[in-house]
Coordinates of C-alpha atoms in Angstrom, one line a residue:
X1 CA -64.2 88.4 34.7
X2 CA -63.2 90.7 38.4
X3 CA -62.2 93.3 35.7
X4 CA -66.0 93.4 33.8
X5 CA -67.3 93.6 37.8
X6 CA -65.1 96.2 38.8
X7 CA -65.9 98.4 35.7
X8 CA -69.5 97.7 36.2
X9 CA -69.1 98.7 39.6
X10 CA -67.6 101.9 38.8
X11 CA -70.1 102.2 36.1
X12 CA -73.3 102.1 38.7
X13 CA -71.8 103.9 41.2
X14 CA -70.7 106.9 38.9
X15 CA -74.9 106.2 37.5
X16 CA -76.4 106.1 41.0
X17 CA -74.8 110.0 42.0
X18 CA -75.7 111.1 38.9
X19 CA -78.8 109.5 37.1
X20 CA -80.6 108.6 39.8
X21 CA -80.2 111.5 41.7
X22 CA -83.3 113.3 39.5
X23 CA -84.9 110.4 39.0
X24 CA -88.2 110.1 41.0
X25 CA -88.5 106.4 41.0
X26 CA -87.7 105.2 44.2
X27 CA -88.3 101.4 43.9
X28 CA -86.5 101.7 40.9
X29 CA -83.9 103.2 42.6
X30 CA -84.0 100.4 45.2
X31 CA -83.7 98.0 42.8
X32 CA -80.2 99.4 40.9
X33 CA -78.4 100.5 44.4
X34 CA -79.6 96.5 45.3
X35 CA -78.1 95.2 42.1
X36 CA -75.0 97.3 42.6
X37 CA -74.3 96.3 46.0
X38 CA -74.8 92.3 45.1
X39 CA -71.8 92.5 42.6
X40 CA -69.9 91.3 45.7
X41 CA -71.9 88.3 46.1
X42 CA -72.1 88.1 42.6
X43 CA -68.0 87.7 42.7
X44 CA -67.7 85.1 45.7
X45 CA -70.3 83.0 45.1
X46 CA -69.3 79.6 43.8
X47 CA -71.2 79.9 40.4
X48 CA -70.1 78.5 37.0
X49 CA -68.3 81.0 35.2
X50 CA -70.4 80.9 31.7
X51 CA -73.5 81.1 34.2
X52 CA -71.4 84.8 35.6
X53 CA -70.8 85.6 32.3
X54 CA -74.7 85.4 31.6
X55 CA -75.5 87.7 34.6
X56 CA -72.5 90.1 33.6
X57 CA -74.2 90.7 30.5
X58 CA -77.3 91.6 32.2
X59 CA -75.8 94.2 33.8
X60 CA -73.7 95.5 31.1
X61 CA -77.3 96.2 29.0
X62 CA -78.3 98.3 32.0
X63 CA -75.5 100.1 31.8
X64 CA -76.1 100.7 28.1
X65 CA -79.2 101.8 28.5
X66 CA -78.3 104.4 31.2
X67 CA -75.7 105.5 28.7
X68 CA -78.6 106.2 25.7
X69 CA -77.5 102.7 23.8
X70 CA -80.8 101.2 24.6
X71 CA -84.1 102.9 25.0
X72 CA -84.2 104.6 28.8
X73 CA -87.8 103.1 28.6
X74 CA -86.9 100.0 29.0
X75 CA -84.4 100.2 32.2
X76 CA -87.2 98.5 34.2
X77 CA -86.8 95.4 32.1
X78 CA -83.2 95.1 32.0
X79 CA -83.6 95.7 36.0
X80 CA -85.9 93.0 36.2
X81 CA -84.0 90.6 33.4
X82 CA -80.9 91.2 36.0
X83 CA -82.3 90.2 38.7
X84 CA -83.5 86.7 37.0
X85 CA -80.6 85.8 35.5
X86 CA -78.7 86.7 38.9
X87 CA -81.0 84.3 40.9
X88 CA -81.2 81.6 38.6
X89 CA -77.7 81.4 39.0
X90 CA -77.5 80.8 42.4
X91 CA -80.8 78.3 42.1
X92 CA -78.3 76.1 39.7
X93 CA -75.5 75.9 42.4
X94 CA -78.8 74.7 44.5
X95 CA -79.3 72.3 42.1
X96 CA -83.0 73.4 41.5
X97 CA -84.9 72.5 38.3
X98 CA -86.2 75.0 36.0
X99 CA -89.8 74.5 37.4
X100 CA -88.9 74.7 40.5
X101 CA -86.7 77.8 40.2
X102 CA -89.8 79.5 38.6
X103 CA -92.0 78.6 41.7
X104 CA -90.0 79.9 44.2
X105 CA -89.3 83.5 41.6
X106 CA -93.0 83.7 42.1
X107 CA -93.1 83.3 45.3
X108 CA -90.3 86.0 46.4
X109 CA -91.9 88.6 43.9
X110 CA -95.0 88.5 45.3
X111 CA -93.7 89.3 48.7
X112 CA -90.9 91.6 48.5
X113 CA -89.0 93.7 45.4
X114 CA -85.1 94.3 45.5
X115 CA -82.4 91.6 44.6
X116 CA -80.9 91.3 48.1
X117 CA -84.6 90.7 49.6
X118 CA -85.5 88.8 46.8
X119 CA -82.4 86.6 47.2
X120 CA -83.5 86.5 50.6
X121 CA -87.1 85.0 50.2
X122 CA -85.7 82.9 47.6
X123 CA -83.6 80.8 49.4
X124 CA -86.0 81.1 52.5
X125 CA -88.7 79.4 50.3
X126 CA -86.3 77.0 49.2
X127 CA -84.9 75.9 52.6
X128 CA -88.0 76.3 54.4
X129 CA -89.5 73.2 52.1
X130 CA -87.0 71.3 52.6
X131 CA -86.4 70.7 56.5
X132 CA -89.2 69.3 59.1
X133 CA -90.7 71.0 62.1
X134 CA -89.1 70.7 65.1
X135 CA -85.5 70.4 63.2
X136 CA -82.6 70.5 65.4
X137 CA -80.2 73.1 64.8
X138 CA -76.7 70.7 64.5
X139 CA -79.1 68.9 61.8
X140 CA -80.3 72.2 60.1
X141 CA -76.7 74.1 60.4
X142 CA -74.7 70.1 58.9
X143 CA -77.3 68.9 56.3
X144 CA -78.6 72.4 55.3
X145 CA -76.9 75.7 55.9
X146 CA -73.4 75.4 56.3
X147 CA -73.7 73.4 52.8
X148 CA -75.7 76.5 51.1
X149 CA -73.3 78.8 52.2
X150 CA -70.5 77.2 51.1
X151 CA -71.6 78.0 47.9
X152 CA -71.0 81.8 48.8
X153 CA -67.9 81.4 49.6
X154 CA -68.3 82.0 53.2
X155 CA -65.6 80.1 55.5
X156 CA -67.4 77.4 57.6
X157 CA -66.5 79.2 61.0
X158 CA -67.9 79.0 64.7
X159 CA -68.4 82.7 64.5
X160 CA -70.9 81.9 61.6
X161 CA -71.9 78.8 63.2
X162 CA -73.1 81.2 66.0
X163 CA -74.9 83.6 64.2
X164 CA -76.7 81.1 62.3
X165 CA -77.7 80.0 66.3
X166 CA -78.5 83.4 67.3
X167 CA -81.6 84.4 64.4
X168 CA -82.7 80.5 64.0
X169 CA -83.1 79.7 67.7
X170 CA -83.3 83.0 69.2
X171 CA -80.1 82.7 71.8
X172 CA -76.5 82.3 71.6
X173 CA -76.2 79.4 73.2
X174 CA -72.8 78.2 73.0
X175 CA -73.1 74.6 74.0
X176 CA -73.8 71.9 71.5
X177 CA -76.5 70.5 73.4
X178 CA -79.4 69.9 71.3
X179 CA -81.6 72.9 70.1
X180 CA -85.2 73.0 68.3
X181 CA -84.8 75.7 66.0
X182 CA -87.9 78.2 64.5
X183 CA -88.6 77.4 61.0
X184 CA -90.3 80.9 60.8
X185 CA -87.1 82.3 62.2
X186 CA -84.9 81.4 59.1
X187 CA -85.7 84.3 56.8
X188 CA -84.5 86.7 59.5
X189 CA -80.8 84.5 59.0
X190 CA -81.3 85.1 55.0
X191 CA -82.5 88.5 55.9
X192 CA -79.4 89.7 58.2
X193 CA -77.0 87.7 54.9
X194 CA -78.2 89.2 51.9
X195 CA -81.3 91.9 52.4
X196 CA -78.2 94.1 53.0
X197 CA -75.1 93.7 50.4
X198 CA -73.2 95.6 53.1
X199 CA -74.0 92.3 55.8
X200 CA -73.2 89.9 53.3
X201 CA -69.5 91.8 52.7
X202 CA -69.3 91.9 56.6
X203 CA -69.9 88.7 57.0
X204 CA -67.3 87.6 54.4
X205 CA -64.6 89.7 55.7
X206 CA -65.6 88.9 59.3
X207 CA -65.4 85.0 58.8
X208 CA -61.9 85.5 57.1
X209 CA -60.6 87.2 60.5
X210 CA -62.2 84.6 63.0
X211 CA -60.4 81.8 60.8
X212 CA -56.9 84.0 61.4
X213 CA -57.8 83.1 65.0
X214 CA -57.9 79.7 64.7
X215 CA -54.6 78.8 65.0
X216 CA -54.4 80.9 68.7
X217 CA -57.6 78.9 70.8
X218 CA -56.0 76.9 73.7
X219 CA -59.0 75.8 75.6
X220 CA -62.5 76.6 76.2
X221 CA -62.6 79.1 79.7
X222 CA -65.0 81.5 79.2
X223 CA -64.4 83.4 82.3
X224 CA -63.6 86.3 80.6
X225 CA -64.5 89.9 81.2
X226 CA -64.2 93.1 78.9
X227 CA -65.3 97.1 79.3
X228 CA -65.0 99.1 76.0
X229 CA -65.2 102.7 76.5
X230 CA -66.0 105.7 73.7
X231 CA -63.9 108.3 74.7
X232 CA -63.9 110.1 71.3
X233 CA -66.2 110.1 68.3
X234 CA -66.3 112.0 64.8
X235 CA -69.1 114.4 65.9
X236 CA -69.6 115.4 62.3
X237 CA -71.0 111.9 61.5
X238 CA -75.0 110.6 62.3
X239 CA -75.4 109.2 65.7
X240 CA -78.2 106.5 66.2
X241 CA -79.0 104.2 69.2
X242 CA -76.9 101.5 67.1
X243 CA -74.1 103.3 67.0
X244 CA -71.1 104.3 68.9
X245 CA -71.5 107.6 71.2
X246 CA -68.8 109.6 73.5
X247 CA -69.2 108.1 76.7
X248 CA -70.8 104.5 76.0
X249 CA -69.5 101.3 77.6
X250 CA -69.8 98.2 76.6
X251 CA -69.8 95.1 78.7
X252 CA -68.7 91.8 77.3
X253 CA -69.2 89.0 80.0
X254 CA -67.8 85.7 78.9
X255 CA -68.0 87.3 75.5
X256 CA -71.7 88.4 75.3
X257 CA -72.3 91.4 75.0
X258 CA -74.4 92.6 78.2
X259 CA -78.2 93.1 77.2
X260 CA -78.1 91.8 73.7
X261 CA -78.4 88.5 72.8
X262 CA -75.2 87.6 70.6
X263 CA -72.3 85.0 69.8
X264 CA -70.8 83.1 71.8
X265 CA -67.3 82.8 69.7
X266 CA -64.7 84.7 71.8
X267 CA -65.0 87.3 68.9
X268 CA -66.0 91.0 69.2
X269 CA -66.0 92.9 66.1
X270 CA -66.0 97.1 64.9
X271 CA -67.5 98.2 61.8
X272 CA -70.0 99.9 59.9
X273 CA -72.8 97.5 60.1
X274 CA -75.3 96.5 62.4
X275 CA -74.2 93.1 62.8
X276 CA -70.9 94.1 64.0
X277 CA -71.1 94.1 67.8
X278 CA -69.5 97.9 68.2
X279 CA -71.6 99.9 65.2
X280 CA -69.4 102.7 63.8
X281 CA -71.5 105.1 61.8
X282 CA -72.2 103.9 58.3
X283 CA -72.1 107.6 57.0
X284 CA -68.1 108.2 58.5
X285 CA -66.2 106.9 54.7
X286 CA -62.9 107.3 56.6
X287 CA -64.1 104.1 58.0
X288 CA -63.6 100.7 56.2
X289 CA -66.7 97.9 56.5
X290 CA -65.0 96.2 59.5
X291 CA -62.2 97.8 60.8
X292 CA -61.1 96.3 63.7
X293 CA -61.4 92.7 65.9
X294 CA -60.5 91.5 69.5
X295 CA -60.2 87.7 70.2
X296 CA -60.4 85.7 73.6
X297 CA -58.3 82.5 72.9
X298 CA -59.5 81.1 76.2
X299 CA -55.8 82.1 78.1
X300 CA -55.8 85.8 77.0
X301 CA -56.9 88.5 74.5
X302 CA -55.3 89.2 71.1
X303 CA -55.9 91.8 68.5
X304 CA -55.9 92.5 64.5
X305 CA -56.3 95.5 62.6
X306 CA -58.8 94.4 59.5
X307 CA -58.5 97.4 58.2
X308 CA -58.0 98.8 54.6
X309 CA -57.4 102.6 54.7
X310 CA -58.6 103.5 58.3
X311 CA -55.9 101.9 60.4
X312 CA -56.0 100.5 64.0
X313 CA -53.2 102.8 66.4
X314 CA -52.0 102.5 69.8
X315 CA -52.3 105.7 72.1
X316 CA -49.0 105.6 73.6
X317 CA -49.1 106.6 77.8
X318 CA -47.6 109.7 78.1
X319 CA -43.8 109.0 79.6
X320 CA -43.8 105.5 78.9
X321 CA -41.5 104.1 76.6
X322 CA -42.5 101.5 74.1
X323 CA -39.6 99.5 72.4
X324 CA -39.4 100.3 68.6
X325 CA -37.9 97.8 65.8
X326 CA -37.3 98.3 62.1
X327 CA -41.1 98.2 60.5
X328 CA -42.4 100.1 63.3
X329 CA -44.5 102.7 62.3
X330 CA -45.0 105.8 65.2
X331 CA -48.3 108.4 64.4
X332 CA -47.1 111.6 65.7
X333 CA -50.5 113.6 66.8
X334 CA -51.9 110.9 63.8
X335 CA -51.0 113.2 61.0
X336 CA -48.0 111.7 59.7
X337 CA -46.2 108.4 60.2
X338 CA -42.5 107.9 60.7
X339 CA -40.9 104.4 59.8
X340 CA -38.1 102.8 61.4
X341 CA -36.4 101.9 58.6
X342 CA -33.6 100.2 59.9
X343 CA -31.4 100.2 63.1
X344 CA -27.4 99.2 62.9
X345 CA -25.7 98.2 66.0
X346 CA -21.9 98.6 66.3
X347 CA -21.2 95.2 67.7
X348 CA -18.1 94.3 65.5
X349 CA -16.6 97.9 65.5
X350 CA -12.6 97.6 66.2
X351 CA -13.0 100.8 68.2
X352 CA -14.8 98.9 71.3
X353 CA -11.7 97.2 73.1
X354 CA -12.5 98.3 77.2
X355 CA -15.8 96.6 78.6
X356 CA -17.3 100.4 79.3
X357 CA -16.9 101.6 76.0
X358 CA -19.9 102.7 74.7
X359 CA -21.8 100.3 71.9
X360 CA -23.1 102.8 69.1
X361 CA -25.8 103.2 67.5
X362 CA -27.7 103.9 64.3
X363 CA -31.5 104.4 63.6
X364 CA -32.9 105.1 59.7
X365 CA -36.3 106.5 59.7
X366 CA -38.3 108.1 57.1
X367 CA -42.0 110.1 57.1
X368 CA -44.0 108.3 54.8
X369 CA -46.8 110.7 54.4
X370 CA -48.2 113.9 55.8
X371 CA -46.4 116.9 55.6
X372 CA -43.2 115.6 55.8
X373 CA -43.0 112.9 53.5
X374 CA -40.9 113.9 50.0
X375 CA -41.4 112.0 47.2
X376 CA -38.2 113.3 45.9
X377 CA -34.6 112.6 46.3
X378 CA -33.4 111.3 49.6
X379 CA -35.9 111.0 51.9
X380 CA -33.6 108.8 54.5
X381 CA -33.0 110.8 57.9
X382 CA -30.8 109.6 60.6
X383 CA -30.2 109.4 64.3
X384 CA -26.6 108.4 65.0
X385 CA -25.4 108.4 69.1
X386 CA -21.9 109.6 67.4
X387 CA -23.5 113.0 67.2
X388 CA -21.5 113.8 70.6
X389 CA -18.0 113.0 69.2
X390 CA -15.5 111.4 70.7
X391 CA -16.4 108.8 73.4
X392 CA -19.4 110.2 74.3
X393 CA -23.1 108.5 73.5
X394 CA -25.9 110.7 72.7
X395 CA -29.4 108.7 73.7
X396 CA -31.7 110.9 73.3
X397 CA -33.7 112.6 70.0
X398 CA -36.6 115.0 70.3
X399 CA -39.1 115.3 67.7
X400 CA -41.4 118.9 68.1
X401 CA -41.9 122.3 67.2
X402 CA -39.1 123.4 69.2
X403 CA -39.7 127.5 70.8
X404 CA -40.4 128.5 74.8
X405 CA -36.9 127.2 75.0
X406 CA -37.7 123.9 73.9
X407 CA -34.6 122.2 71.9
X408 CA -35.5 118.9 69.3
X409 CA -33.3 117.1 67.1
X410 CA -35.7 116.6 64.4
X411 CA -38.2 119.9 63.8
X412 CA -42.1 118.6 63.4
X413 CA -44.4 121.3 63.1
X414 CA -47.7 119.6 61.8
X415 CA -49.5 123.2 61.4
X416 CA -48.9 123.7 65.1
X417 CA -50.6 120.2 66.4
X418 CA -47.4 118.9 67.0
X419 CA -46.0 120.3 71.0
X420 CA -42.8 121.7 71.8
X421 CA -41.3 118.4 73.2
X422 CA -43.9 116.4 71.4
X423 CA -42.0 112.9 71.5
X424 CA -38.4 110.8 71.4
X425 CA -36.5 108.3 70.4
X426 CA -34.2 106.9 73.5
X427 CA -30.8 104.2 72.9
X428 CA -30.2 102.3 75.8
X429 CA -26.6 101.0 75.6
X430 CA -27.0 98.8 78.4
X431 CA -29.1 96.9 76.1
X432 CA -28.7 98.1 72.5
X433 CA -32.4 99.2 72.4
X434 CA -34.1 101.8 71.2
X435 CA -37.5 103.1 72.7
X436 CA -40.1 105.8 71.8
X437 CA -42.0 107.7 74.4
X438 CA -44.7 110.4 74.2
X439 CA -43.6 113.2 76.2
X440 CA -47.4 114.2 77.3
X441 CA -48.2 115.6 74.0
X442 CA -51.2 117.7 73.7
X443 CA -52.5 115.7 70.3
X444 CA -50.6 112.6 71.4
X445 CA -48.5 110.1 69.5
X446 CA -49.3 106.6 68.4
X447 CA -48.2 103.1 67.4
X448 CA -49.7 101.8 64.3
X449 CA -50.4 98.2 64.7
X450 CA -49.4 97.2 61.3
X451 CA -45.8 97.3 60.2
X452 CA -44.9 99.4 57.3
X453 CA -45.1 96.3 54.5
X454 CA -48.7 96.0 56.0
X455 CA -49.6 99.7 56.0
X456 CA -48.6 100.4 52.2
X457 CA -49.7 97.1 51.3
X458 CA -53.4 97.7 52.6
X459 CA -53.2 93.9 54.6
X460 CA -54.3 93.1 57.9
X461 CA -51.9 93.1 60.5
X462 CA -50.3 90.4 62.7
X463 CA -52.2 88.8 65.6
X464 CA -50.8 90.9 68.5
X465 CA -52.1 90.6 72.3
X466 CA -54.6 93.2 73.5
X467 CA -53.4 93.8 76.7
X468 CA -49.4 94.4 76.8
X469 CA -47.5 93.2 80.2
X470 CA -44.7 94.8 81.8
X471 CA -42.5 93.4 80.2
X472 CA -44.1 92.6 76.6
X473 CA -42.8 94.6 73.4
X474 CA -45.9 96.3 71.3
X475 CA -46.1 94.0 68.0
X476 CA -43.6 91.3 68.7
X477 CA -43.3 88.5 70.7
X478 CA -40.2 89.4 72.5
X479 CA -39.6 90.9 76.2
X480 CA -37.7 93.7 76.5
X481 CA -35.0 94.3 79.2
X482 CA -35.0 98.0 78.9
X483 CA -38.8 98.4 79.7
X484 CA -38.5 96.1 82.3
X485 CA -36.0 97.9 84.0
X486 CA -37.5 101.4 83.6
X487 CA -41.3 101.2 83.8
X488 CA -44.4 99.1 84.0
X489 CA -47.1 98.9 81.3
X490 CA -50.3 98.4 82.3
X491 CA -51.3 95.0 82.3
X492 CA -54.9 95.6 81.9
X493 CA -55.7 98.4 79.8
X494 CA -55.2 100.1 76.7
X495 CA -56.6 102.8 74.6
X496 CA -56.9 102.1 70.4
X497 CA -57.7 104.7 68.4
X498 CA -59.8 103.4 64.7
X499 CA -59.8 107.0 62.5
X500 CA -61.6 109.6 64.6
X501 CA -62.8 107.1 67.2
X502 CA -60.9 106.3 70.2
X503 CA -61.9 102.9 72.5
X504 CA -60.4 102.5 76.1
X505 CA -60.2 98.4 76.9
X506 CA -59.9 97.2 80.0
X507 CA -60.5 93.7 81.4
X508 CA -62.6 92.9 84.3
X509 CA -62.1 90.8 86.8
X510 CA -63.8 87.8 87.0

């Protein structure tokens, strides 16, 4: 059944750049780009699968007809006969009569066209019968809507608990203190789920992350304060009010966005829709529909990369030297990423008999795309401290494009966006660790939150924390004695770069 969808879904989308590009009928194009965009719901939502198969079939005669099998005359009908089907399948997991069904169809068309709106009036109607004035919202959210959505699919979260809070009562109030909620407000909650297929994906996606979460919340302290800074933007995208723009700060206090009325979940969220609380340009398809998310778990913050294609990086400080393990993935100037493949350590070796021998070392990298990524033969390249000879340790390896008297180990042009001395790789004997450092590169070099399983795989990353200690190692949770010794991370800011965006973090104090 996901393979008739995603065919389908190819199907409209290669129809709605082509066919509908000359076609003058805008509501009628409305209508298709609506029913396109609700295949997603049409996936998750908890309906039986003969009832699916019914609604696939609906769809399948548009797409004949937009092929010249049926007569191109009567696309408005199979339109229409699509949306039907599609909501009559969600009024029988709402366990509506037939009558009844037809009564609230009636009502929806007469108000609004488009399956997502129509979706949206629908089960406004529907809910809007069936709860009392002056409802409490822990009654409405336990008896009503937290049992509708669960027939979407949609985790049972605080951070949708919350939203639900924020359009049906008109605050974000965290506290479970009773709450009369606005009957007339619960079309805007439909409205902000489904009026939008994008929201509804959003909201999916976003639910999964918060429950990832879970596991992390030690207590309820809200006394937590957070500055997000644009420093860079894709300036070849559409800027609006909503969205992101060189220069803008945000201020979270206790989690609330400062001026706008939202959650109250610990949860801040960057993507492409307007319900995400940073709004990354909806025209910028580098992005993914939520991309990245930061999490307060009442001690301190954490982070995930969400993303699919984009991918969350760190912008390494300039000198400082971040501890590296096998998995790591290092962006150099972000246009290709080398993987630590592995790292051997000569512990055992029956050379090392005197305490101030030297412990050797071994480090396996490979580029894994860009410019210096082969997909044939041995793509392996290595960085061994024997390189010296003898008893000697060499601990350093430059990556660059070399010239002005600038010597590297490993050449890395990148079409001249790669400097001289761009970055290395350090061994530190003392400790048998190995370290990479930006060596104040002119297009800088990054850490990729997601190890290399996770990046080829397309998968969310680990839960890491936002802000990295002194002594804390970048995706792990281990210390590390050589960083300790040689520097000091910032404890309280750090700069992430999502595609051609860059956010500087830093946290407040309270």
């Amino acid at each position: 059944m996901e393979s008739q969808i995603k065919i389908i879904k190819k199907d409209m989308r290669h129809y709605g750049q082509t066919y509908f590009i000359t076609d003058t009928g805008e509501v009628r194009k409305e209508r298709f780009l609506s029913l396109q965009g609700m295949l997603f719901v049409l996936k998750k939502s908890e309906i039986k699968a003969e009832d699916k198969l019914i609604v696939i079939g609906a769809y399948e005669e548009i797409i004949k007809t937009l092929k010249g099998e049926n007569q191109r005359a009567m696309l408005d009908n199979y339109l229409e006969e699509a949306e039907n089907l599609f909501l009559y399948s969600i009024a029988l997991t709402q366990n509506l009569i037939r009558t009844q069904y037809e009564e609230t169809l009636n009502w929806a068309r007469s108000h609004t066209y488009c399956l997502g709106n129509l979706l949206t009036y629908f089960l406004y109607y529907k809910l809007y019968n069936e709860i009392n004035e002056n409802i409490d919202f822990l009654l409405f959210w336990d008896e009503h809507f937290s049992k509708l959505i669960k027939n979407f699919n949609i985790e049972n979260t605080l951070f949708i608990k919350q939203l639900a809070r924020k359009y049906v009562c008109g605050q974000a109030n965290f506290s479970e203190q009773s709450t009369v909620i606005n009957k007339e407000n619960i079309i805007d909650l439909f409205d902000a789920f489904f009026s939008e297929p994008l929201n509804f994906k959003f909201i999916y996606r976003a639910s999964f992350i918060f429950k990832q979460f879970s596991g992390f919340f030690n207590k309820p302290n809200y006394n937590c304060s957070l500055q997000i800074t644009c420093t860079a933007i894709n300036r070849r995208c559409k800027m609006t009010e909503e969205t992101v723009n060189e220069g803008r700060i945000y201020s979270f206090w206790n989690s609330i966005l400062e001026g706008n009325k939202l959650r109250h979940d610990n949860f801040i969220t960057f993507g492409k829709t307007t319900l995400a609380d940073i709004v990354l340009p909806k025209e910028d398809n580098t992005l993914d529909l939520l991309n990245f998310a930061i999490y307060f778990d009442g001690e301190k913050w954490l982070m995930i990369d969400c993303s699919r294609k984009t991918n969350t990086k760190i912008n390494m400080i300039p000198s400082q030297p971040y501890l590296i393990k096998p998995g790591t993935l290092i962006s150099i100037a972000g246009l290709t990423n080398l993987w630590i493949k592995n790292i051997q350590i000569e512990l055992d070796s029956e050379v090392y008999h005197e305490d101030e021998s030297p412990v050797h070392s071994t480090l396996f990298f490979e580029y894994i795309d860009g410019h210096y990524s082969d997909p044939f033969g041995d793509k392996m390249q290595i960085a061994s401290t024997k390189e010296k000879g003898g008893n000697k340790i060499k601990n350093e390896f430059v990556f660059g494009k070399g010239g002005d008297g600038k010597k590297v180990d490993f050449f890395c042009h990148l079409d001249g966006y790669a400097g001289g001395e761009h970055m290395k790789l350090n061994y530190h004997s003392n400790n048998n660790e190995w370290t990479a450092t930006d060596l104040k590169s002119k297009n800088r070099t990054y850490i990729q939150l997601k190890n290399y399983d996770q990046f080829m795989e397309r998968r969310i990353s680990k839960i890491i924390p936002l802000f990295i200690g002194k002594y804390d190692i970048p995706g792990t949770d281990e210390k590390s004695n050589t960083i300790q010794e040689n520097s000091e991370l910032p404890q309280n800011g750090i700069t992430i770069s999502i595609g051609n965006y860059a956010f500087y973090i830093v946290k407040l104090d309270n």
